[in-house]
Tab-separated table of C-alpha atoms in Angstrom:
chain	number	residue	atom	x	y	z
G	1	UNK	CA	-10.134	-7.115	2.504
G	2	UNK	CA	-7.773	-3.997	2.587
G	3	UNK	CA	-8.510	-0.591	1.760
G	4	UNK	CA	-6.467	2.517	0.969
G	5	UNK	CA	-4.127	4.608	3.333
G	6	UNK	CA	-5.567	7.989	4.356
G	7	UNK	CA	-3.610	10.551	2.433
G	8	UNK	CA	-1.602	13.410	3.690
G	9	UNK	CA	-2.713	16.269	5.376
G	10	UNK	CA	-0.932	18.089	2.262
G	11	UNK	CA	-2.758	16.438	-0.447
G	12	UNK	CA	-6.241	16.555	1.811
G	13	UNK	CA	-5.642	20.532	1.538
G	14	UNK	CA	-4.543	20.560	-2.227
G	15	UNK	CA	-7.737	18.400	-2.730
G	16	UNK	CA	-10.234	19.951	-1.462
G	17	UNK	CA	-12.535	22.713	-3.479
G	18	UNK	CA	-15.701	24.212	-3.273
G	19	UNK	CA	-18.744	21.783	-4.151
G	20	UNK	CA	-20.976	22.857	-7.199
G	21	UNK	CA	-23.998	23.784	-7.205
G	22	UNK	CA	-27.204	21.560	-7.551
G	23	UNK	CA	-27.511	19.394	-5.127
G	24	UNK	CA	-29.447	21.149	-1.793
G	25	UNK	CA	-29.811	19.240	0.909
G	26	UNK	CA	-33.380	19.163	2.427
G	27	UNK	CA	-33.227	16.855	5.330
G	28	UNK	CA	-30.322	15.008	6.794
G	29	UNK	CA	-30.840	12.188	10.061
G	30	UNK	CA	-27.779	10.304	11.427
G	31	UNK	CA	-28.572	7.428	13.418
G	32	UNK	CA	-24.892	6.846	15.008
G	33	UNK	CA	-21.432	6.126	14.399
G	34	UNK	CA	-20.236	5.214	10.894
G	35	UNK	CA	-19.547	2.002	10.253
G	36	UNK	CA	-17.156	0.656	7.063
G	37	UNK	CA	-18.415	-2.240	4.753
G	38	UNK	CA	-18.069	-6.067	6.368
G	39	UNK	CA	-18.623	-4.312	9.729
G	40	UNK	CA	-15.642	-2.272	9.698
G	41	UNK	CA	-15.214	1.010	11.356
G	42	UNK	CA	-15.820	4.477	9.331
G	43	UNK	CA	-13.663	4.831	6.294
G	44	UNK	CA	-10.825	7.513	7.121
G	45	UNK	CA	-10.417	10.742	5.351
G	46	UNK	CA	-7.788	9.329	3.195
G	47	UNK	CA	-7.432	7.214	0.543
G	48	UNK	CA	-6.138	8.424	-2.991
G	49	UNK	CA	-10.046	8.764	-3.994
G	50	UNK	CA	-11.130	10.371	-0.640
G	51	UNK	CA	-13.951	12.533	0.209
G	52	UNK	CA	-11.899	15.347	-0.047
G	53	UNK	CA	-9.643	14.095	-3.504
G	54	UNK	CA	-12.854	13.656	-4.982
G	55	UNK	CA	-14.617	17.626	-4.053
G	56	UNK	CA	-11.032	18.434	-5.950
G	57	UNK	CA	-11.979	16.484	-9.178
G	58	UNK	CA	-15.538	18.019	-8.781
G	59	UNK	CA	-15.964	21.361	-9.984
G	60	UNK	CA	-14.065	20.487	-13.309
G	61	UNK	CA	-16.432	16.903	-13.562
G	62	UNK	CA	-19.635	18.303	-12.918
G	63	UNK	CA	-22.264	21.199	-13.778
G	64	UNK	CA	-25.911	21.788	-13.732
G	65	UNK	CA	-27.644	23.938	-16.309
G	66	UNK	CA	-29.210	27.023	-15.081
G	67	UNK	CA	-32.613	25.608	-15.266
G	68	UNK	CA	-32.041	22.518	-13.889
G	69	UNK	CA	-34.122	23.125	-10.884
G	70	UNK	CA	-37.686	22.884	-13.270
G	71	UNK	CA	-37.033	19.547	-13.844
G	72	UNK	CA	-34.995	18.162	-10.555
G	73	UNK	CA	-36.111	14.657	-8.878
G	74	UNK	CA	-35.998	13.794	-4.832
G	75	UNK	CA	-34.555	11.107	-3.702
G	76	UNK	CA	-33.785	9.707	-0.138
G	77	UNK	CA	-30.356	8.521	-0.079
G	78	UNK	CA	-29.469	6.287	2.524
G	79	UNK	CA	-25.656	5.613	3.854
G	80	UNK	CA	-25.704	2.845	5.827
G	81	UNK	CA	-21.817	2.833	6.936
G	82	UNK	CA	-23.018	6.747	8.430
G	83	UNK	CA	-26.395	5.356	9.685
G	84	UNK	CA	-27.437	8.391	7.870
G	85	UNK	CA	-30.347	9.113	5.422
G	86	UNK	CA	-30.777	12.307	3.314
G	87	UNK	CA	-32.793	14.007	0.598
G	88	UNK	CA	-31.468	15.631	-2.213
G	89	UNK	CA	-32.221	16.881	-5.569
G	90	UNK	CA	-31.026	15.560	-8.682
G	91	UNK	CA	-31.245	16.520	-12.470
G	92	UNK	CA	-32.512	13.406	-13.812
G	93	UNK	CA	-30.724	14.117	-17.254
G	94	UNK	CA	-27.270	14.154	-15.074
G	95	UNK	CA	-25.083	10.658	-15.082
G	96	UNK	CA	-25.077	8.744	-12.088
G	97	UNK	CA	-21.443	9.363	-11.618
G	98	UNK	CA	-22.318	13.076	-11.120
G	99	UNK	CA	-25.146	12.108	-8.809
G	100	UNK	CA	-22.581	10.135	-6.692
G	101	UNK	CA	-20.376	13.235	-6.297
G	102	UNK	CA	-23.358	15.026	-5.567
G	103	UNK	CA	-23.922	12.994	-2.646
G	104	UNK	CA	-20.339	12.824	-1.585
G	105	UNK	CA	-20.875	16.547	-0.931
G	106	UNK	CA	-23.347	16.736	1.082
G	107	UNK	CA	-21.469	14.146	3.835
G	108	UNK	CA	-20.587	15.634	6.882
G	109	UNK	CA	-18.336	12.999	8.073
G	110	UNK	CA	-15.643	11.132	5.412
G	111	UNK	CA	-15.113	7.609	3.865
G	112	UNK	CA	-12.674	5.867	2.875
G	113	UNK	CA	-11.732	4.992	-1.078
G	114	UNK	CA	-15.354	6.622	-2.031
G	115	UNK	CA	-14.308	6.467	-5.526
G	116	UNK	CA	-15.723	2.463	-4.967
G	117	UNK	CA	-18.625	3.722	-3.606
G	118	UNK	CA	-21.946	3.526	-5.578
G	119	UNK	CA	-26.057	4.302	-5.892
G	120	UNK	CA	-27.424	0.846	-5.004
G	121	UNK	CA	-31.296	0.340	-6.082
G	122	UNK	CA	-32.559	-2.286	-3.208
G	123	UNK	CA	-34.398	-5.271	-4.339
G	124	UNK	CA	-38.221	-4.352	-5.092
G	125	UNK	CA	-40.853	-6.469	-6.642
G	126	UNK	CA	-40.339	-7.715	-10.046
G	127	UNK	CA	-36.538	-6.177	-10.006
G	128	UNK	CA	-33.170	-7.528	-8.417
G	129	UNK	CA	-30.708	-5.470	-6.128
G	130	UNK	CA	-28.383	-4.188	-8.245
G	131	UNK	CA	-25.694	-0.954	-8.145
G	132	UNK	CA	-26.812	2.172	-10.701
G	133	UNK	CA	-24.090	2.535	-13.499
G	134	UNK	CA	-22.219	5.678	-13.264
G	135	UNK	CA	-22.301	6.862	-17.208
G	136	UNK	CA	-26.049	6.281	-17.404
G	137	UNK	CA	-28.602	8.731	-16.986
G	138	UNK	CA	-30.436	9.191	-13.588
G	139	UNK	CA	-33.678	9.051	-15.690
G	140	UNK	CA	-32.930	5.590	-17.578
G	141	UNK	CA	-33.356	3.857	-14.058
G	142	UNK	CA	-36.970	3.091	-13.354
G	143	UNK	CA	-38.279	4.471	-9.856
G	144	UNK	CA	-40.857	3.124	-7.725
G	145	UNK	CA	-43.018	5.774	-5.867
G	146	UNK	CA	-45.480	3.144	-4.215
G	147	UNK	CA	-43.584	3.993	-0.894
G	148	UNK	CA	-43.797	8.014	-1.540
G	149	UNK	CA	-39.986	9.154	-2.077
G	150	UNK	CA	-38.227	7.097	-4.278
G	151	UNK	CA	-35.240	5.395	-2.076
G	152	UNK	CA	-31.802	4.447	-3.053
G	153	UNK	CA	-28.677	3.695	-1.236
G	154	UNK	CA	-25.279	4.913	-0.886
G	155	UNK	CA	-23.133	2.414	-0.168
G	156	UNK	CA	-19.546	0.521	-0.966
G	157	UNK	CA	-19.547	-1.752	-4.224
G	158	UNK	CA	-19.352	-5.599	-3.301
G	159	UNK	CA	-20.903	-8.672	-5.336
G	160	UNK	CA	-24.134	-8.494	-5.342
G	161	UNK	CA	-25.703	-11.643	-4.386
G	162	UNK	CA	-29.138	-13.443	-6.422
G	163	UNK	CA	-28.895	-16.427	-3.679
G	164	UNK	CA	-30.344	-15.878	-0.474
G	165	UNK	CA	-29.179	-18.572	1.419
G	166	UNK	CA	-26.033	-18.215	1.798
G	167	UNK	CA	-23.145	-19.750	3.907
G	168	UNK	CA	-22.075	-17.344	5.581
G	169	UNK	CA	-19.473	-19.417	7.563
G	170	UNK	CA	-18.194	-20.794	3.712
G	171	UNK	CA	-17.839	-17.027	2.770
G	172	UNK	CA	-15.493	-16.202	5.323
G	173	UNK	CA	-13.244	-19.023	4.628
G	174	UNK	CA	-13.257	-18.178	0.895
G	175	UNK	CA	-11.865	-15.031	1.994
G	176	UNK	CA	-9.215	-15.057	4.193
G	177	UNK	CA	-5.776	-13.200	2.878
G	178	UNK	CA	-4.423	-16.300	1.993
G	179	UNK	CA	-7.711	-17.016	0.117
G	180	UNK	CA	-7.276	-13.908	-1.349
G	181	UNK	CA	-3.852	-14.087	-2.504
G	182	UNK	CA	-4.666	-17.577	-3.997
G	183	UNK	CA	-7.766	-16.291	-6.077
G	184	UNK	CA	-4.983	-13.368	-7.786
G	185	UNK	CA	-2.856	-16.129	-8.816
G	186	UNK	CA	-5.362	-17.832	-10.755
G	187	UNK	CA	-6.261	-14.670	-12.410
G	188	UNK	CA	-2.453	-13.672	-12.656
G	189	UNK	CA	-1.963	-17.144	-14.340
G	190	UNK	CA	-5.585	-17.088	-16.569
G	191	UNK	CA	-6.847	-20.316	-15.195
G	192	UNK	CA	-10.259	-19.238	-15.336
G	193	UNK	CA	-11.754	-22.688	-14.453
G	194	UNK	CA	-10.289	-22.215	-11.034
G	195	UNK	CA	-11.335	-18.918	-10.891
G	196	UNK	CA	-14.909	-19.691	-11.998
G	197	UNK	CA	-14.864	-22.484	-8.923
G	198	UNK	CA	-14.133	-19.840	-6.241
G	199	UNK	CA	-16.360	-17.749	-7.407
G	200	UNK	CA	-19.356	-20.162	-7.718
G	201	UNK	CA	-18.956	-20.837	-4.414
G	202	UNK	CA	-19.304	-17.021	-3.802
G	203	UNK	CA	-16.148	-15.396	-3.565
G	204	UNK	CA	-16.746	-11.659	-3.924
G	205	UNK	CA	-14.606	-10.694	-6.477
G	206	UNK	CA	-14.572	-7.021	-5.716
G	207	UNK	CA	-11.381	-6.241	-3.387
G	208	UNK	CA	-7.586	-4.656	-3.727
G	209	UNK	CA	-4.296	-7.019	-3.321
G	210	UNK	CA	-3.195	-5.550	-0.229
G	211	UNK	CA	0.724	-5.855	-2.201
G	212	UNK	CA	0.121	-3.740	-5.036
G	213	UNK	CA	-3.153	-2.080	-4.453
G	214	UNK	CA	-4.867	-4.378	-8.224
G	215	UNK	CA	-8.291	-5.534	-8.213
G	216	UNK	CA	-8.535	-9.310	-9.916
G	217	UNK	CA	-10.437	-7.346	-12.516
G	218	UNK	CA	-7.847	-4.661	-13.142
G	219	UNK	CA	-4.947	-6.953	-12.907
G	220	UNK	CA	-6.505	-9.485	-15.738
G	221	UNK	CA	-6.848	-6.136	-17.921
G	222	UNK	CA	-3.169	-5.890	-18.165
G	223	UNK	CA	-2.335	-9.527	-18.328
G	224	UNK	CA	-2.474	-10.967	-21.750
G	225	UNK	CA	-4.117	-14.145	-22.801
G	226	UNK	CA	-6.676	-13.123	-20.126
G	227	UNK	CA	-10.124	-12.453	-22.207
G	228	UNK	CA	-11.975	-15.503	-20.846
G	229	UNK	CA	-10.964	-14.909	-17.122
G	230	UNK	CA	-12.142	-10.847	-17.341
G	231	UNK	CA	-15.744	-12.643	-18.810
G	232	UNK	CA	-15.431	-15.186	-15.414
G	233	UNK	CA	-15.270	-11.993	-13.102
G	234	UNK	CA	-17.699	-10.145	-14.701
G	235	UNK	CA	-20.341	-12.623	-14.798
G	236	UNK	CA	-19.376	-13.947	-11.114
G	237	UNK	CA	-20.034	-10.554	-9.529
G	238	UNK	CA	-16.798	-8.328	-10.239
G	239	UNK	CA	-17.916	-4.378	-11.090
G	240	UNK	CA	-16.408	-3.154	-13.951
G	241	UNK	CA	-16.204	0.292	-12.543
G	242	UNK	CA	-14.844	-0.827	-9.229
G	243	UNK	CA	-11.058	1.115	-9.228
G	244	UNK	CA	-8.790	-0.154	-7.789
G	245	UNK	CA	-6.120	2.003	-5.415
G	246	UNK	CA	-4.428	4.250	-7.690
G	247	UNK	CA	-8.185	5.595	-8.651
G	248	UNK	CA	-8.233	3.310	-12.084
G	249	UNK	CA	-10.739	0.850	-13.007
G	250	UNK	CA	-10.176	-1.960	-15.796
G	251	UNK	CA	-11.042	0.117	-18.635
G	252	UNK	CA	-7.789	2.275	-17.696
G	253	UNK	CA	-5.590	-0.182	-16.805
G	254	UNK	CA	-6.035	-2.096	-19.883
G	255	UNK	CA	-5.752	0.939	-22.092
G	256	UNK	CA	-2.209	1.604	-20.562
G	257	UNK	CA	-1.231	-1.453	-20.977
G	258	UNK	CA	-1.882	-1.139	-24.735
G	259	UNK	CA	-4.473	-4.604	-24.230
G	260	UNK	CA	-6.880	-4.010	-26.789
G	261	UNK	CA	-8.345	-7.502	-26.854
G	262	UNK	CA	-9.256	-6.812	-23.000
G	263	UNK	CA	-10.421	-3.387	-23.708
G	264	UNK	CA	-12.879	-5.059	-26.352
G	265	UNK	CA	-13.751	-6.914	-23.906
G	266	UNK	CA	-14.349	-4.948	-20.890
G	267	UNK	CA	-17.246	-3.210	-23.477
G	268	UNK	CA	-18.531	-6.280	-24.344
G	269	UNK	CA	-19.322	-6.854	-21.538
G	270	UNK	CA	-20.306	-3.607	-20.478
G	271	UNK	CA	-18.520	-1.360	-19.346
G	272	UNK	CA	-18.304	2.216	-20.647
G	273	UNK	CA	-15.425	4.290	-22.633
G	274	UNK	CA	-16.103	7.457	-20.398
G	275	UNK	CA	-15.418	6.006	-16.482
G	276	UNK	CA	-13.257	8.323	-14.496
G	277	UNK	CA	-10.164	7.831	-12.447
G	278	UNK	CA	-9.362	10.107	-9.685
G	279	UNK	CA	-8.749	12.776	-11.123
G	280	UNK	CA	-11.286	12.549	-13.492
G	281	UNK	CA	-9.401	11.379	-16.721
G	282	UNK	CA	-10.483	8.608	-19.078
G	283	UNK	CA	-9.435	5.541	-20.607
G	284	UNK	CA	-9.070	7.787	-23.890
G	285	UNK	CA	-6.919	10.571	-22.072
G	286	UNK	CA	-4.544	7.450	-20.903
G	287	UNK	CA	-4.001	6.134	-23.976
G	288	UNK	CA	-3.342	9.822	-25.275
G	289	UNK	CA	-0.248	9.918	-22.389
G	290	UNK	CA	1.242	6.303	-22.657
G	291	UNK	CA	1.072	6.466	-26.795
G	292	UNK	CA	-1.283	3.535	-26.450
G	293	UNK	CA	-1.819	0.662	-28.724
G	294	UNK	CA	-3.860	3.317	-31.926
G	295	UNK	CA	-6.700	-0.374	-32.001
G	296	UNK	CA	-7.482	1.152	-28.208
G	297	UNK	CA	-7.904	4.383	-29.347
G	298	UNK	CA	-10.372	3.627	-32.325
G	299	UNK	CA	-11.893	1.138	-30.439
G	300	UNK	CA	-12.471	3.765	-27.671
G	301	UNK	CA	-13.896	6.332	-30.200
G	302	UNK	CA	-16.142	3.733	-31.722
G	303	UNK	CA	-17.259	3.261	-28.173
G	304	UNK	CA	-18.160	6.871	-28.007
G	305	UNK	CA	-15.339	8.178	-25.861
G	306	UNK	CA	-15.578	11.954	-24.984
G	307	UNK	CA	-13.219	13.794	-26.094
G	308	UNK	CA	-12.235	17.156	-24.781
G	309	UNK	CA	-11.279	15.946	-21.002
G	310	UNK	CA	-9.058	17.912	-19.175
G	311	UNK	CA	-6.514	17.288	-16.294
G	312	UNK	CA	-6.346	19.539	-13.532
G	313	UNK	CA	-3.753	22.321	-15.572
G	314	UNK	CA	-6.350	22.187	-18.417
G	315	UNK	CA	-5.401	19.748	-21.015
G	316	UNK	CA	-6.364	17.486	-23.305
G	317	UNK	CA	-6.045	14.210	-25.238
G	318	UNK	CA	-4.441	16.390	-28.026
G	319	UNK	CA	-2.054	18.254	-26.237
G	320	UNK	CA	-0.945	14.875	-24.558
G	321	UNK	CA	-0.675	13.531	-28.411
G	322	UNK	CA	1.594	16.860	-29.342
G	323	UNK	CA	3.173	17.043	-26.253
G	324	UNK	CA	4.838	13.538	-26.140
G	325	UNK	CA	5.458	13.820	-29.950
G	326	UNK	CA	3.312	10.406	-30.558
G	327	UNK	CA	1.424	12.479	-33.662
G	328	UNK	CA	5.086	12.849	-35.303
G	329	UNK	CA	6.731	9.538	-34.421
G	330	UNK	CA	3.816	7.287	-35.057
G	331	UNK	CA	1.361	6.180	-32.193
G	332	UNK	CA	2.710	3.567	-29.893
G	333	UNK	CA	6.832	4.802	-30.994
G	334	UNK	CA	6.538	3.159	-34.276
G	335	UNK	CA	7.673	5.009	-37.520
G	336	UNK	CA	5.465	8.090	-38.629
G	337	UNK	CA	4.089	8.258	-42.153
């Protein structure tokens, strides 16, 4: 599967801020080299949702309340492509996609595309493996202390397998590139029997094209006709929040592409209103800059979307709304009232 290009040492500096406060360290122990997902090398410094692309997006995307520290819970956080494991605090009324940038800053060394990186709660009796879900609470998630600590796991976002005998010879036939590239047309075309076979057989759906840098989950969000083929990827393994290279999971794509059948549902099914791209926007804040489809927009709001994002020169859906004149000329271009 391929991964994003490491950015420019320009954008690296540009990127790059100050991490908030919050998160203290209290023990750190690398074991050896870092090693990428699928037994690939460590993940370069780069891609457009590096380590350091992702400190940028921080200080606007996350605070702690002064008193925080009353009510903060350890964890040890293990990162198996570092071979590292460390402890850190958390405020357990935080989101788990602030907890994840919490962690990203305390890395010494980088990874690659870390936006698809997740909190993974291993397998424990009574409850399956399964990754945290970045707009819930820390505090919704049940923790075990039987084993001191409670223990979770830092790690890249793949399918995440009930089975336990698996082929693992079958696997790497179902994905070879051409494999690959075969599985994306039957998305691209909505033959979701097809795509329900390769996936039954365990394809993990959870990868970029290596052409255009889509996900089969993003690129069925903006393809219409495609409802019943999002439900097949979902349900065989695909993570909603998994972005793919441009920094924009499903939710966004589809709310560009002015796809409000897939945006309903992508919620269905799931996913939430309020995931972040790379630079921290929502699917709301996209709609506000393409003039989106105004059924996305309610349907977003309905959902609970924040409002009140910013981008990185401090503005917001509405002054995307005034500034592209959608509130005068009708949302979407049509005639105004």
């Amino acid at each position: 599967m391929t991964h994003s290009p490491a950015t420019s040492e320009d954008e690296e500096r540009h990127s790059a801020s100050e991490c908030p406060e919050g998160g203290s360290e209290s023990d750190s122990s690398p074991d050896g080299p870092g090693r990428g997902p699928r037994g690939t090398r460590g993940r370069g410094s780069g891609a457009p949702g590096s380590l350091a692309s992702v400190r940028g997006l921080q200080g606007r995307s996350m605070s702690v309340p002064d008193d925080a520290h009353f009510s903060m819970m350890v964890f040890r956080i293990g990162i198996p492509d570092l071979h590292q494991t460390k402890c850190l605090r958390f405020n357990p009324d935080a989101t788990i996609w602030t907890a994840k940038q919490q962690v990203l800053c305390a890395l010494s060394e980088s990874l690659q595309d870390v936006l698809n990186y997740g909190l993974f709660q291993p397998a424990t009796s009574g409850r399956d493996a399964n990754f945290l879900e970045e707009e819930r609470l820390l505090r919704e998630y049940p923790q075990s202390f039987e084993k001191g600590v409670p223990y979770l796991e830092f790690r890249y976002k793949t399918r995440v397998y009930k089975q336990t005998n698996l082929d693992e010879k079958q696997l790497a036939k179902l994905h070879t590139k051409t494999g690959l590239k075969k599985f994306l047309e039957y998305v691209q075309l909505g033959t979701s029997d097809k795509v329900a076979r390769l996936l039954d057989k365990g394809l993990d759906p959870n990868y970029h094209d290596s052409d255009s840098g889509e996900t089969p989950l993003t690129l069925a969000a903006q393809t219409e006709g495609s409802v019943e083929v999002i439900r097949t990827l979902c349900l065989g393994g695909a993570h909603i929040d998994f972005r793919a290279r441009d920094g924009m999971t499903a939710l966004h794509k589809a709310a560009c592409a002015r796809h409000c059948l897939a945006l309903t549902a992508l919620l269905d099914l799931g996913g939430s209103p309020n995931y972040k791209d790379r630079r921290g926007l929502t699917p709301l804040f996209h709609t506000a800059m393409v003039g989106g489809d105004p059924r996305c927009c309610e349907l977003l709001l309905y959902n609970r979307a924040q409002l009140g994002i910013a981008d990185e020169n401090g503005w917001q859906e509405i002054h995307q709304v005034l500034l592209k004149g959608w509130a005068m000329k009708g949302w979407g271009g049509g005639p105004g009232p």
